[in-house]
mmCIF file of C-alpha atoms in Angstrom:
data_model
loop_
_atom_site.group_PDB
_atom_site.id
_atom_site.type_symbol
_atom_site.label_atom_id
_atom_site.label_comp_id
_atom_site.label_asym_id
_atom_site.label_seq_id
_atom_site.Cartn_x
_atom_site.Cartn_y
_atom_site.Cartn_z
ATOM 1 C CA ALA Y 159 2.373 1.586 -17.231
ATOM 2 C CA GLU Y 160 -0.808 2.922 -19.070
ATOM 3 C CA ARG Y 161 -2.985 1.374 -16.635
ATOM 4 C CA PHE Y 162 -1.040 2.423 -13.373
ATOM 5 C CA ASN Y 163 -3.823 4.751 -12.275
ATOM 6 C CA GLU Y 164 -6.380 1.820 -12.016
ATOM 7 C CA THR Y 165 -4.156 0.196 -9.370
ATOM 8 C CA VAL Y 166 -3.701 3.230 -7.016
ATOM 9 C CA PRO Y 167 -6.554 2.979 -4.245
ATOM 10 C CA GLY Y 168 -8.898 5.894 -3.946
ATOM 11 C CA PRO Y 169 -8.464 8.483 -1.252
ATOM 12 C CA VAL Y 170 -8.794 7.760 2.431
ATOM 13 C CA GLU Y 171 -12.512 8.675 3.452
ATOM 14 C CA GLY Y 172 -12.419 12.316 4.863
ATOM 15 C CA SER Y 173 -8.882 13.199 3.672
ATOM 16 C CA HIS Y 174 -9.848 15.396 0.640
ATOM 17 C CA ALA Y 175 -12.285 17.122 2.994
ATOM 18 C CA LEU Y 176 -9.382 17.894 5.405
ATOM 19 C CA VAL Y 177 -7.240 19.129 2.522
ATOM 20 C CA GLU Y 178 -9.989 21.566 1.286
ATOM 21 C CA ARG Y 179 -10.592 22.740 4.911
ATOM 22 C CA LEU Y 180 -6.808 23.649 5.465
ATOM 23 C CA ALA Y 181 -6.628 25.112 2.217
ATOM 24 C CA ALA Y 182 -9.701 27.436 2.755
ATOM 25 C CA ALA Y 183 -8.192 28.334 6.275
ATOM 26 C CA GLY Y 184 -4.957 29.597 4.354
ATOM 27 C CA VAL Y 185 -2.754 26.777 5.743
ATOM 28 C CA PRO Y 186 0.355 26.456 3.344
ATOM 29 C CA LEU Y 187 0.217 22.885 2.178
ATOM 30 C CA TYR Y 188 3.245 20.807 0.864
ATOM 31 C CA CYS Y 189 3.013 17.265 -0.321
ATOM 32 C CA LEU Y 190 5.928 14.820 0.094
ATOM 33 C CA THR Y 191 5.190 11.491 -1.904
ATOM 34 C CA ASN Y 192 7.361 8.643 -2.699
ATOM 35 C CA PHE Y 193 5.864 8.186 -6.255
ATOM 36 C CA GLY Y 194 8.065 7.231 -9.082
ATOM 37 C CA ASP Y 195 8.542 10.220 -11.590
ATOM 38 C CA GLU Y 196 6.936 8.418 -14.710
ATOM 39 C CA PHE Y 197 3.924 7.298 -12.599
ATOM 40 C CA TRP Y 198 3.268 10.715 -10.826
ATOM 41 C CA GLN Y 199 3.190 12.369 -14.378
ATOM 42 C CA MET Y 200 0.289 10.053 -15.095
ATOM 43 C CA PHE Y 201 -1.437 10.187 -11.900
ATOM 44 C CA ARG Y 202 -1.171 13.878 -10.912
ATOM 45 C CA PRO Y 203 -3.368 15.211 -13.850
ATOM 46 C CA THR Y 204 -6.301 12.941 -12.522
ATOM 47 C CA GLN Y 205 -6.223 14.329 -8.919
ATOM 48 C CA PRO Y 206 -7.227 17.957 -8.832
ATOM 49 C CA ILE Y 207 -7.025 17.977 -5.150
ATOM 50 C CA PHE Y 208 -3.417 18.404 -5.392
ATOM 51 C CA ASP Y 209 -4.175 21.829 -6.987
ATOM 52 C CA HIS Y 210 -4.335 23.027 -3.144
ATOM 53 C CA PHE Y 211 -0.663 22.336 -2.572
ATOM 54 C CA ALA Y 212 1.866 25.044 -2.797
ATOM 55 C CA ASP Y 213 4.616 22.499 -3.866
ATOM 56 C CA ILE Y 214 4.706 18.751 -4.520
ATOM 57 C CA ILE Y 215 7.948 17.049 -3.660
ATOM 58 C CA VAL Y 216 8.059 13.702 -5.690
ATOM 59 C CA SER Y 217 10.817 11.275 -4.664
ATOM 60 C CA GLY Y 218 11.187 9.888 -8.116
ATOM 61 C CA VAL Y 219 12.079 13.495 -9.363
ATOM 62 C CA GLU Y 220 14.359 14.085 -6.583
ATOM 63 C CA LYS Y 221 16.118 10.783 -6.728
ATOM 64 C CA VAL Y 222 15.745 10.127 -2.965
ATOM 65 C CA ALA Y 223 12.797 8.731 -1.050
ATOM 66 C CA LYS Y 224 11.506 8.859 2.331
ATOM 67 C CA PRO Y 225 12.718 8.081 5.164
ATOM 68 C CA GLU Y 226 16.305 9.365 3.754
ATOM 69 C CA ALA Y 227 16.988 12.799 5.536
ATOM 70 C CA ARG Y 228 17.757 14.410 2.164
ATOM 71 C CA ILE Y 229 14.057 14.205 1.009
ATOM 72 C CA TYR Y 230 13.198 15.962 4.174
ATOM 73 C CA GLU Y 231 15.946 18.629 3.817
ATOM 74 C CA ILE Y 232 14.379 19.192 0.252
ATOM 75 C CA VAL Y 233 11.007 19.953 1.770
ATOM 76 C CA GLU Y 234 12.453 22.305 4.148
ATOM 77 C CA GLN Y 235 14.480 24.250 1.479
ATOM 78 C CA ARG Y 236 11.284 24.491 -0.987
ATOM 79 C CA SER Y 237 8.923 25.336 1.848
ATOM 80 C CA GLY Y 238 11.065 27.711 3.463
ATOM 81 C CA ARG Y 239 10.115 26.116 6.939
ATOM 82 C CA GLU Y 240 11.947 23.772 9.455
ATOM 83 C CA GLY Y 241 11.470 21.802 12.523
ATOM 84 C CA ALA Y 242 8.206 22.342 14.426
ATOM 85 C CA GLN Y 243 7.125 24.782 11.734
ATOM 86 C CA LEU Y 244 6.194 21.619 9.826
ATOM 87 C CA PHE Y 245 3.199 19.505 10.559
ATOM 88 C CA PHE Y 246 3.717 15.945 8.801
ATOM 89 C CA THR Y 247 1.422 12.970 8.566
ATOM 90 C CA ASP Y 248 2.389 9.566 6.842
ATOM 91 C CA ASP Y 249 1.164 6.062 7.366
ATOM 92 C CA ASN Y 250 4.566 4.677 7.698
ATOM 93 C CA PRO Y 251 6.271 4.649 11.131
ATOM 94 C CA ALA Y 252 9.839 4.935 9.711
ATOM 95 C CA ASN Y 253 8.925 8.166 7.883
ATOM 96 C CA ILE Y 254 7.406 9.579 10.984
ATOM 97 C CA ALA Y 255 10.483 8.887 12.939
ATOM 98 C CA ALA Y 256 12.678 10.540 10.234
ATOM 99 C CA ALA Y 257 10.561 13.690 10.435
ATOM 100 C CA ARG Y 258 10.676 13.831 14.045
ATOM 101 C CA ALA Y 259 14.602 13.325 13.966
ATOM 102 C CA ARG Y 260 14.298 16.680 12.173
ATOM 103 C CA GLY Y 261 12.150 18.277 14.807
ATOM 104 C CA TRP Y 262 8.978 18.347 12.656
ATOM 105 C CA ASP Y 263 5.566 17.934 14.327
ATOM 106 C CA ALA Y 264 4.986 14.508 12.840
ATOM 107 C CA HIS Y 265 1.834 12.247 13.271
ATOM 108 C CA LEU Y 266 1.326 8.838 12.044
ATOM 109 C CA PHE Y 267 -1.745 8.731 9.791
ATOM 110 C CA THR Y 268 -4.355 6.207 10.855
ATOM 111 C CA ASP Y 269 -7.714 7.829 9.793
ATOM 112 C CA ALA Y 270 -8.839 11.172 8.887
ATOM 113 C CA ALA Y 271 -10.821 11.523 12.074
ATOM 114 C CA SER Y 272 -7.634 11.188 14.102
ATOM 115 C CA LEU Y 273 -5.803 13.558 11.662
ATOM 116 C CA GLU Y 274 -8.412 16.083 12.279
ATOM 117 C CA ALA Y 275 -8.111 15.803 16.015
ATOM 118 C CA GLN Y 276 -4.192 16.232 15.578
ATOM 119 C CA LEU Y 277 -4.668 19.434 13.267
ATOM 120 C CA ALA Y 278 -6.996 20.916 15.522
ATOM 121 C CA ALA Y 279 -4.727 20.277 18.670
ATOM 122 C CA ALA Y 280 -1.886 22.081 16.417
ATOM 123 C CA GLY Y 281 -4.064 25.195 15.875
ATOM 124 C CA LEU Y 282 -4.331 24.251 12.130
ATOM 125 C CA LEU Y 283 -8.215 23.774 11.994
#
């Protein structure tokens, strides 16, 4: 477990810049991750990009993971938002389907350029 951070790939090119632009624009940011609790505790301190997020929902802490409906309910409760108020991106189609089932504005992540276009179309950038 001590070397876990070495196994995590780096950020997708352009993704950190998008987070920083959203934060600078005042867009409230929330993170939903399927990290395990123990590994998140090791990983989080090494990643200052997460300082931009108002809240981070970690499946290992919550004991429920994407795409289970309960994890999306937790995001809604903690963010105070629901349905189309939530713009969500993920690289797993099952997670996108689960978010869309709750009415979220969900987009399959493929690359930062596509996400940037989707964020702009949603009026967030």
